[in-house]
mmCIF file of C-alpha atoms in Angstrom:
data_model
loop_
_atom_site.group_PDB
_atom_site.id
_atom_site.type_symbol
_atom_site.label_atom_id
_atom_site.label_comp_id
_atom_site.label_asym_id
_atom_site.label_seq_id
_atom_site.Cartn_x
_atom_site.Cartn_y
_atom_site.Cartn_z
ATOM 1 C CA MET A 1 24.032 11.968 3.352
ATOM 2 C CA ALA A 2 25.294 12.737 0.346
ATOM 3 C CA THR A 3 28.418 14.788 -0.593
ATOM 4 C CA TYR A 4 27.606 16.883 -3.585
ATOM 5 C CA GLN A 5 30.586 19.051 -5.039
ATOM 6 C CA ARG A 6 31.723 21.105 -8.149
ATOM 7 C CA GLN A 7 35.551 21.686 -9.567
ATOM 8 C CA GLN A 8 35.610 24.365 -12.513
ATOM 9 C CA TYR A 9 38.386 23.835 -14.745
ATOM 10 C CA LEU A 10 40.235 25.858 -16.853
ATOM 11 C CA LEU A 11 41.941 24.454 -20.361
ATOM 12 C CA MET A 12 43.744 25.765 -22.881
ATOM 13 C CA THR A 13 44.140 23.750 -26.134
ATOM 14 C CA ILE A 14 47.915 23.209 -27.071
ATOM 15 C CA ASP A 15 46.941 21.877 -30.473
ATOM 16 C CA PRO A 16 43.793 22.177 -32.264
ATOM 17 C CA VAL A 17 41.004 19.652 -31.445
ATOM 18 C CA HIS A 18 38.454 18.168 -33.988
ATOM 19 C CA ILE A 19 35.296 16.961 -32.214
ATOM 20 C CA GLY A 20 33.765 15.954 -35.230
ATOM 21 C CA THR A 21 30.211 15.558 -35.749
ATOM 22 C CA GLY A 22 30.346 12.273 -37.093
ATOM 23 C CA GLY A 23 29.658 12.299 -41.202
ATOM 24 C CA TYR A 24 30.411 15.100 -44.053
ATOM 25 C CA ARG A 25 27.982 18.145 -43.920
ATOM 26 C CA LEU A 26 27.242 20.910 -46.626
ATOM 27 C CA GLY A 27 29.286 23.824 -46.246
ATOM 28 C CA ARG A 28 32.850 25.694 -45.979
ATOM 29 C CA VAL A 29 34.478 22.146 -45.113
ATOM 30 C CA ASP A 30 33.500 18.822 -45.412
ATOM 31 C CA ASN A 31 34.270 17.814 -41.593
ATOM 32 C CA SER A 32 32.518 20.158 -39.321
ATOM 33 C CA ILE A 33 33.213 20.359 -35.840
ATOM 34 C CA VAL A 34 30.316 20.947 -32.833
ATOM 35 C CA ARG A 35 28.427 24.166 -32.007
ATOM 36 C CA GLU A 36 25.889 24.968 -30.036
ATOM 37 C CA PRO A 37 22.516 24.352 -31.371
ATOM 38 C CA GLY A 38 21.691 28.225 -30.279
ATOM 39 C CA THR A 39 24.898 30.428 -30.511
ATOM 40 C CA ARG A 40 26.616 28.430 -33.273
ATOM 41 C CA VAL A 41 30.066 28.717 -30.816
ATOM 42 C CA PRO A 42 31.801 25.129 -31.040
ATOM 43 C CA LYS A 43 32.659 23.284 -28.184
ATOM 44 C CA ILE A 44 34.263 20.488 -26.978
ATOM 45 C CA PRO A 45 31.023 18.153 -25.565
ATOM 46 C CA GLY A 46 31.324 16.465 -21.758
ATOM 47 C CA THR A 47 31.131 13.140 -23.567
ATOM 48 C CA SER A 48 34.128 13.497 -24.800
ATOM 49 C CA LEU A 49 35.670 14.060 -21.968
ATOM 50 C CA HIS A 50 34.126 11.632 -19.902
ATOM 51 C CA GLY A 51 35.455 9.024 -22.139
ATOM 52 C CA ALA A 52 38.882 10.313 -22.252
ATOM 53 C CA ALA A 53 39.488 10.860 -18.520
ATOM 54 C CA ARG A 54 38.125 7.265 -18.117
ATOM 55 C CA SER A 55 39.535 5.411 -20.432
ATOM 56 C CA TYR A 56 43.282 7.686 -19.455
ATOM 57 C CA ALA A 57 42.538 6.278 -15.782
ATOM 58 C CA ALA A 58 42.145 3.200 -16.266
ATOM 59 C CA GLN A 59 45.625 3.076 -18.050
ATOM 60 C CA LEU A 60 46.308 4.471 -14.740
ATOM 61 C CA TYR A 61 45.338 2.140 -12.414
ATOM 62 C CA GLU A 62 46.186 -0.613 -14.870
ATOM 63 C CA THR A 63 42.793 -1.635 -15.354
ATOM 64 C CA PRO A 64 42.066 -1.311 -19.164
ATOM 65 C CA LYS A 65 38.910 -2.900 -19.261
ATOM 66 C CA ALA A 66 37.627 -1.088 -16.432
ATOM 67 C CA ALA A 67 37.344 1.736 -19.635
ATOM 68 C CA GLY A 68 35.249 -1.043 -21.680
ATOM 69 C CA GLN A 69 31.243 -0.792 -22.193
ATOM 70 C CA SER A 70 31.218 -4.269 -19.656
ATOM 71 C CA GLN A 71 33.623 -4.172 -16.294
ATOM 72 C CA ASP A 72 32.646 -7.673 -15.434
ATOM 73 C CA LYS A 73 36.312 -8.754 -17.255
ATOM 74 C CA VAL A 74 38.394 -6.469 -14.844
ATOM 75 C CA GLU A 75 41.632 -8.547 -14.130
ATOM 76 C CA ASN A 76 41.196 -9.314 -10.482
ATOM 77 C CA GLU A 77 39.078 -7.386 -9.100
ATOM 78 C CA ASN A 78 35.588 -6.302 -7.830
ATOM 79 C CA PRO A 79 34.182 -3.815 -10.149
ATOM 80 C CA ASP A 80 32.630 -2.152 -7.269
ATOM 81 C CA GLN A 81 36.287 -2.538 -5.166
ATOM 82 C CA ASN A 82 37.826 -0.879 -8.932
ATOM 83 C CA PRO A 83 38.644 3.150 -8.518
ATOM 84 C CA VAL A 84 38.175 3.982 -11.867
ATOM 85 C CA CYS A 85 34.071 1.624 -12.148
ATOM 86 C CA TYR A 86 33.546 3.119 -9.124
ATOM 87 C CA THR A 87 33.818 7.035 -10.327
ATOM 88 C CA PHE A 88 32.041 6.887 -13.672
ATOM 89 C CA GLY A 89 29.627 3.881 -13.230
ATOM 90 C CA TYR A 90 30.412 0.221 -14.363
ATOM 91 C CA ILE A 91 28.114 -3.061 -15.616
ATOM 92 C CA GLU A 92 28.903 -6.727 -14.500
ATOM 93 C CA LYS A 93 27.044 -9.526 -16.334
ATOM 94 C CA THR A 94 27.279 -12.760 -14.661
ATOM 95 C CA GLY A 95 26.239 -16.404 -15.126
ATOM 96 C CA ASN A 96 26.339 -16.172 -18.443
ATOM 97 C CA GLY A 97 24.987 -12.660 -18.804
ATOM 98 C CA ASN A 98 21.252 -13.743 -17.462
ATOM 99 C CA ASN A 99 22.507 -11.336 -14.290
ATOM 100 C CA VAL A 100 23.156 -8.059 -14.457
ATOM 101 C CA LYS A 101 24.394 -5.334 -12.188
ATOM 102 C CA ALA A 102 24.857 -1.752 -12.325
ATOM 103 C CA TYR A 103 25.944 1.100 -11.060
ATOM 104 C CA SER A 104 25.929 5.246 -12.495
ATOM 105 C CA GLY A 105 29.006 6.643 -12.067
ATOM 106 C CA VAL A 106 29.414 9.705 -8.932
ATOM 107 C CA VAL A 107 30.916 12.668 -11.165
ATOM 108 C CA ASN A 108 29.058 14.365 -13.989
ATOM 109 C CA ILE A 109 31.293 16.523 -16.318
ATOM 110 C CA PHE A 110 30.078 18.713 -18.387
ATOM 111 C CA ASP A 111 30.583 20.501 -22.220
ATOM 112 C CA ALA A 112 34.072 22.562 -22.691
ATOM 113 C CA HIS A 113 33.030 26.221 -23.685
ATOM 114 C CA VAL A 114 35.094 28.581 -25.054
ATOM 115 C CA LEU A 115 36.069 31.660 -22.676
ATOM 116 C CA LEU A 116 38.799 33.021 -25.236
ATOM 117 C CA PHE A 117 39.667 32.436 -28.911
ATOM 118 C CA PRO A 118 42.649 33.611 -30.718
ATOM 119 C CA VAL A 119 42.535 35.554 -33.757
ATOM 120 C CA TYR A 120 45.337 37.437 -35.588
ATOM 121 C CA SER A 121 45.119 41.117 -35.592
ATOM 122 C CA MET A 122 47.073 43.689 -37.324
ATOM 123 C CA THR A 123 48.568 44.294 -33.261
ATOM 124 C CA GLY A 124 49.815 40.726 -33.086
ATOM 125 C CA PRO A 125 47.186 37.755 -31.636
ATOM 126 C CA VAL A 126 44.586 39.181 -28.959
ATOM 127 C CA TRP A 127 42.118 36.895 -27.442
ATOM 128 C CA VAL A 128 38.695 37.537 -27.854
ATOM 129 C CA THR A 129 35.941 36.991 -25.089
ATOM 130 C CA THR A 130 32.353 38.345 -23.557
ATOM 131 C CA LEU A 131 31.545 39.495 -20.565
ATOM 132 C CA GLY A 132 28.776 37.262 -19.927
ATOM 133 C CA ARG A 133 31.638 34.306 -20.507
ATOM 134 C CA LEU A 134 34.301 36.036 -18.386
ATOM 135 C CA CYS A 135 31.762 36.795 -15.688
ATOM 136 C CA GLU A 136 30.113 33.183 -15.965
ATOM 137 C CA ALA A 137 33.455 31.371 -15.325
ATOM 138 C CA GLY A 138 33.911 33.445 -12.238
ATOM 139 C CA PHE A 139 36.414 36.018 -13.440
ATOM 140 C CA THR A 140 35.797 40.532 -12.319
ATOM 141 C CA VAL A 141 36.096 42.686 -15.670
ATOM 142 C CA LYS A 142 35.961 46.449 -14.295
ATOM 143 C CA HIS A 143 35.888 49.571 -16.843
ATOM 144 C CA ASN A 144 36.872 53.237 -15.581
ATOM 145 C CA GLY A 145 37.645 51.841 -12.068
ATOM 146 C CA ALA A 146 33.874 50.032 -11.443
ATOM 147 C CA ALA A 147 32.710 46.838 -12.569
ATOM 148 C CA LEU A 148 31.356 46.544 -16.321
ATOM 149 C CA ALA A 149 27.158 46.326 -16.556
ATOM 150 C CA THR A 150 26.777 45.956 -19.729
ATOM 151 C CA GLU A 151 28.174 44.312 -22.904
ATOM 152 C CA PRO A 152 30.152 46.735 -24.870
ATOM 153 C CA GLN A 153 27.973 48.225 -29.082
ATOM 154 C CA THR A 154 28.311 45.816 -31.319
ATOM 155 C CA ASP A 155 30.350 48.322 -33.391
ATOM 156 C CA THR A 156 32.730 48.571 -30.252
ATOM 157 C CA ALA A 157 34.809 46.279 -28.102
ATOM 158 C CA LEU A 158 36.632 46.979 -24.736
ATOM 159 C CA LEU A 159 40.741 45.992 -24.637
ATOM 160 C CA THR A 160 42.736 45.286 -21.762
ATOM 161 C CA TRP A 161 45.534 47.221 -22.804
ATOM 162 C CA GLU A 162 46.186 51.072 -23.805
ATOM 163 C CA ARG A 163 44.326 51.879 -28.103
ATOM 164 C CA LYS A 164 42.729 54.372 -28.897
ATOM 165 C CA ASP A 165 42.580 53.121 -33.025
ATOM 166 C CA VAL A 166 40.332 50.831 -34.921
ATOM 167 C CA LEU A 167 41.215 47.116 -34.147
ATOM 168 C CA ASN A 168 40.854 44.161 -36.963
ATOM 169 C CA LEU A 169 39.515 40.590 -35.348
ATOM 170 C CA GLY A 170 40.138 38.963 -38.512
ATOM 171 C CA TRP A 171 38.447 40.951 -41.063
ATOM 172 C CA LEU A 172 36.315 42.212 -38.660
ATOM 173 C CA MET A 173 36.720 46.297 -37.813
ATOM 174 C CA VAL A 174 35.713 47.627 -33.586
ATOM 175 C CA ASN A 175 35.524 50.584 -32.569
ATOM 176 C CA VAL A 176 37.751 50.517 -29.589
ATOM 177 C CA ALA A 177 35.134 52.447 -26.951
ATOM 178 C CA GLY A 178 38.241 51.795 -23.810
ATOM 179 C CA LYS A 179 40.316 50.430 -21.422
ATOM 180 C CA ALA A 180 39.114 46.892 -19.116
ATOM 181 C CA GLU A 181 40.969 45.589 -16.899
ATOM 182 C CA VAL A 182 39.705 41.278 -16.275
ATOM 183 C CA THR A 183 41.341 39.921 -13.437
ATOM 184 C CA ALA A 184 41.035 35.968 -13.320
ATOM 185 C CA PRO A 185 39.812 34.371 -9.803
ATOM 186 C CA ASN A 186 42.585 32.857 -7.429
ATOM 187 C CA GLY A 187 43.347 30.067 -8.606
ATOM 188 C CA TRP A 188 44.241 30.797 -12.265
ATOM 189 C CA GLN A 189 45.283 33.970 -12.156
ATOM 190 C CA ASN A 190 49.295 33.315 -11.507
ATOM 191 C CA GLU A 191 49.539 30.867 -14.066
ATOM 192 C CA GLN A 192 51.555 31.647 -16.073
ATOM 193 C CA ARG A 193 49.322 30.776 -19.438
ATOM 194 C CA TRP A 194 46.892 33.158 -18.159
ATOM 195 C CA GLN A 195 49.974 35.878 -17.813
ATOM 196 C CA ALA A 196 51.111 35.575 -21.422
ATOM 197 C CA VAL A 197 47.316 36.941 -22.730
ATOM 198 C CA THR A 198 45.881 38.732 -19.574
ATOM 199 C CA ASN A 199 47.274 41.919 -21.794
ATOM 200 C CA ARG A 200 45.743 40.858 -25.039
ATOM 201 C CA ILE A 201 42.034 40.492 -24.513
ATOM 202 C CA VAL A 202 39.534 41.833 -26.642
ATOM 203 C CA LEU A 203 35.958 42.368 -25.093
ATOM 204 C CA VAL A 204 33.184 42.353 -27.721
ATOM 205 C CA ASN A 205 29.310 41.518 -27.787
ATOM 206 C CA GLU A 206 27.696 38.392 -27.515
ATOM 207 C CA SER A 207 26.341 38.749 -30.672
ATOM 208 C CA LEU A 208 29.438 39.112 -32.001
ATOM 209 C CA PHE A 209 31.850 36.241 -30.348
ATOM 210 C CA SER A 210 29.754 34.004 -32.839
ATOM 211 C CA HIS A 211 30.727 35.685 -35.915
ATOM 212 C CA VAL A 212 34.529 36.651 -34.925
ATOM 213 C CA VAL A 213 34.971 32.527 -34.036
ATOM 214 C CA ASN A 214 33.214 30.826 -36.673
ATOM 215 C CA SER A 215 35.112 32.661 -39.108
ATOM 216 C CA ASN A 216 38.679 31.986 -37.646
ATOM 217 C CA LEU A 217 39.069 28.626 -36.709
ATOM 218 C CA GLU A 218 41.586 26.382 -38.489
ATOM 219 C CA VAL A 219 40.431 24.916 -41.171
ATOM 220 C CA ARG A 220 43.004 21.977 -42.436
ATOM 221 C CA THR A 221 43.065 19.984 -46.204
ATOM 222 C CA SER A 222 43.766 16.003 -45.915
ATOM 223 C CA VAL A 223 44.046 13.310 -48.542
ATOM 224 C CA ALA A 224 44.059 9.724 -48.552
ATOM 225 C CA ILE A 225 47.293 8.286 -50.104
ATOM 226 C CA ASP A 226 46.669 5.718 -52.533
ATOM 227 C CA PRO A 227 49.527 3.123 -50.389
ATOM 228 C CA GLU A 228 50.568 1.225 -54.109
ATOM 229 C CA ARG A 229 51.324 4.331 -56.044
ATOM 230 C CA GLY A 230 52.563 6.099 -53.226
ATOM 231 C CA ALA A 231 49.908 9.115 -54.532
ATOM 232 C CA ALA A 232 46.855 11.152 -53.644
ATOM 233 C CA GLU A 233 43.657 8.728 -54.103
ATOM 234 C CA GLU A 234 41.447 10.150 -56.939
ATOM 235 C CA GLY A 235 38.632 11.699 -54.891
ATOM 236 C CA ALA A 236 39.942 11.060 -51.257
ATOM 237 C CA LEU A 237 41.020 15.129 -51.019
ATOM 238 C CA PHE A 238 38.934 16.684 -47.896
ATOM 239 C CA THR A 239 38.982 19.109 -45.214
ATOM 240 C CA TYR A 240 38.223 19.713 -41.345
ATOM 241 C CA GLU A 241 38.063 22.216 -39.130
ATOM 242 C CA ALA A 242 39.215 22.831 -35.162
ATOM 243 C CA LEU A 243 39.686 24.888 -32.450
ATOM 244 C CA PRO A 244 43.246 26.178 -32.688
ATOM 245 C CA ARG A 245 45.995 26.162 -30.115
ATOM 246 C CA ALA A 246 45.992 28.197 -27.354
ATOM 247 C CA THR A 247 41.966 28.582 -26.663
ATOM 248 C CA PHE A 248 40.854 28.629 -23.843
ATOM 249 C CA LEU A 249 37.754 26.840 -22.501
ATOM 250 C CA THR A 250 35.760 26.242 -18.636
ATOM 251 C CA THR A 251 34.128 22.958 -17.788
ATOM 252 C CA GLU A 252 32.742 21.430 -14.733
ATOM 253 C CA VAL A 253 32.949 18.471 -12.797
ATOM 254 C CA VAL A 254 30.216 17.312 -10.019
ATOM 255 C CA LEU A 255 30.245 14.705 -7.920
ATOM 256 C CA ASP A 256 27.493 13.582 -6.950
ATOM 257 C CA ASP A 257 28.629 10.821 -4.435
ATOM 258 C CA TYR A 258 25.666 8.579 -3.718
ATOM 259 C CA ARG A 259 27.033 5.612 -2.216
ATOM 260 C CA GLU A 260 29.891 7.243 -0.496
ATOM 261 C CA ALA A 261 32.101 4.434 -0.530
ATOM 262 C CA PHE A 262 35.653 5.100 -2.620
ATOM 263 C CA PRO A 263 37.585 2.288 -2.267
ATOM 264 C CA LYS A 264 40.639 4.498 -1.090
ATOM 265 C CA ASP A 265 42.854 1.594 0.119
ATOM 266 C CA LYS A 266 43.102 0.726 -3.157
ATOM 267 C CA CYS A 267 44.319 3.677 -4.462
ATOM 268 C CA GLY A 268 46.147 4.820 -1.665
ATOM 269 C CA ALA A 269 49.867 4.587 -2.888
ATOM 270 C CA GLY A 270 49.151 2.696 -5.807
ATOM 271 C CA LYS A 271 47.579 -0.443 -7.268
ATOM 272 C CA THR A 272 49.930 -3.233 -6.193
ATOM 273 C CA ASP A 273 53.487 -1.363 -6.313
ATOM 274 C CA LYS A 274 54.455 0.938 -3.469
ATOM 275 C CA ASN A 275 57.401 2.171 -5.267
ATOM 276 C CA ASN A 276 55.182 2.957 -8.557
ATOM 277 C CA PRO A 277 52.707 5.192 -6.558
ATOM 278 C CA LEU A 278 49.316 6.505 -9.000
ATOM 279 C CA PRO A 279 50.314 10.198 -11.188
ATOM 280 C CA GLY A 280 49.139 13.618 -9.204
ATOM 281 C CA GLY A 281 49.252 11.517 -5.476
ATOM 282 C CA PRO A 282 46.773 9.068 -3.876
ATOM 283 C CA TRP A 283 43.251 9.024 -5.261
ATOM 284 C CA ASN A 284 41.411 10.060 -1.976
ATOM 285 C CA CYS A 285 38.056 10.272 -4.386
ATOM 286 C CA PRO A 286 36.591 10.139 -7.704
ATOM 287 C CA LEU A 287 37.233 13.740 -7.869
ATOM 288 C CA ASP A 288 41.290 12.539 -8.037
ATOM 289 C CA VAL A 289 40.148 9.955 -10.702
ATOM 290 C CA VAL A 290 38.792 12.717 -12.698
ATOM 291 C CA LYS A 291 41.914 14.952 -12.590
ATOM 292 C CA ALA A 292 44.235 12.299 -13.427
ATOM 293 C CA GLY A 293 42.462 11.187 -16.329
ATOM 294 C CA LEU A 294 42.844 14.543 -17.995
ATOM 295 C CA ARG A 295 45.571 15.561 -17.230
ATOM 296 C CA MET A 296 46.307 12.298 -19.182
ATOM 297 C CA ILE A 297 45.107 14.787 -21.978
ATOM 298 C CA GLU A 298 48.057 16.807 -22.200
ATOM 299 C CA TRP A 299 49.479 13.782 -23.504
ATOM 300 C CA LEU A 300 47.313 11.550 -25.583
ATOM 301 C CA GLY A 301 44.676 14.132 -26.497
ATOM 302 C CA VAL A 302 41.198 13.951 -27.467
ATOM 303 C CA GLY A 303 39.244 14.122 -29.971
ATOM 304 C CA GLY A 304 39.718 12.930 -33.598
ATOM 305 C CA MET A 305 42.530 13.222 -36.181
ATOM 306 C CA GLY A 306 44.783 12.324 -32.964
ATOM 307 C CA THR A 307 47.628 10.761 -35.122
ATOM 308 C CA ARG A 308 48.128 14.366 -37.087
ATOM 309 C CA GLY A 309 49.122 15.853 -33.929
ATOM 310 C CA PHE A 310 45.736 17.659 -32.569
ATOM 311 C CA GLY A 311 43.887 16.700 -29.771
ATOM 312 C CA ARG A 312 46.044 18.044 -26.564
ATOM 313 C CA LEU A 313 44.929 19.919 -23.804
ATOM 314 C CA THR A 314 46.282 21.270 -20.575
ATOM 315 C CA ILE A 315 44.915 22.114 -17.229
ATOM 316 C CA VAL A 316 45.628 25.687 -16.261
ATOM 317 C CA GLY A 317 45.820 26.496 -12.766
ATOM 318 C CA LYS A 318 43.697 25.102 -9.989
ATOM 319 C CA PRO A 319 40.137 23.949 -10.317
ATOM 320 C CA LEU A 320 37.914 26.027 -8.564
ATOM 321 C CA GLU A 321 35.737 24.056 -6.062
ATOM 322 C CA GLN A 322 32.279 24.241 -4.560
ATOM 323 C CA LYS A 323 30.655 22.203 -1.850
ATOM 324 C CA TYR A 324 27.082 22.843 -1.771
ATOM 325 C CA GLY A 325 26.138 25.439 -0.014
ATOM 326 C CA GLU A 326 28.710 27.193 -0.061
ATOM 327 C CA GLU A 327 31.018 30.473 -1.937
ATOM 328 C CA ARG A 328 33.526 28.724 -4.607
ATOM 329 C CA SER A 329 36.885 28.896 -3.535
ATOM 330 C CA ASN A 330 40.282 26.994 -5.575
ATOM 331 C CA GLU A 331 41.459 25.642 -2.662
ATOM 332 C CA GLN A 332 42.234 21.845 -3.010
#
């Protein structure tokens, strides 16, 4: 019987992150980032996370060709016995390309959605979110000792600290409707990065959230340099936007191991050298391969503008786990 398992990750940007839409767009910036069509809230596409995780896992396993479009040249390895190929899928061509053997991957990596967005206020940085986003991610929200059932009004906000005066969220002024208590799931609540923001959270109405986010994205200006003159090229000035540093996002990874043939014996202590084990411990299942690849994003980043200091994400706490038909937990 196939194994179905879901992991939910809490991520935080430690650099600005730019996932471009491709080409130039009319608007306030030349290069815009990917957004949800309905809400216009930026996101990190699952395809970007999938590609980065596969590429970095292949590098860790010392088979970089396992990250390519075709895996028929994986060195000294049957693609079916390569944990990276098994996890993310592969295409093997034989007989001058006349015979094609292909398997789809056994993991699905979904879009990363904004959970907490950092905004400047008169009291310093605060992190803006909504009731729906918190509940969807497994957080509990209380107001006056009871579970919060409805969102704040469009002109008000709930804070996780005591304040009675109005508060600005960038250019937007909101009235304070009271104090809320936000509790993270067990796998995240003791994490230092979460503890740093837990008393600086602002809950707003969902209809305001996209306006707050899009008005406070990081916008950079760059220019191409003429190498012969060492000066800016004419007409080469361009602007681009990014999710700012310290944005929290959530994403899900779902395991659909329809083959149940993961090559554990190939990655218990490392590919060939027992004295050089795989980072993070043995890869016992495809989810371990994904986790290893996602952790490398903290070093090498995802998306564009990587050489300009963009793209790094870190995993906050432990992923919440759930098997099909069971309740979600943070147990590994």
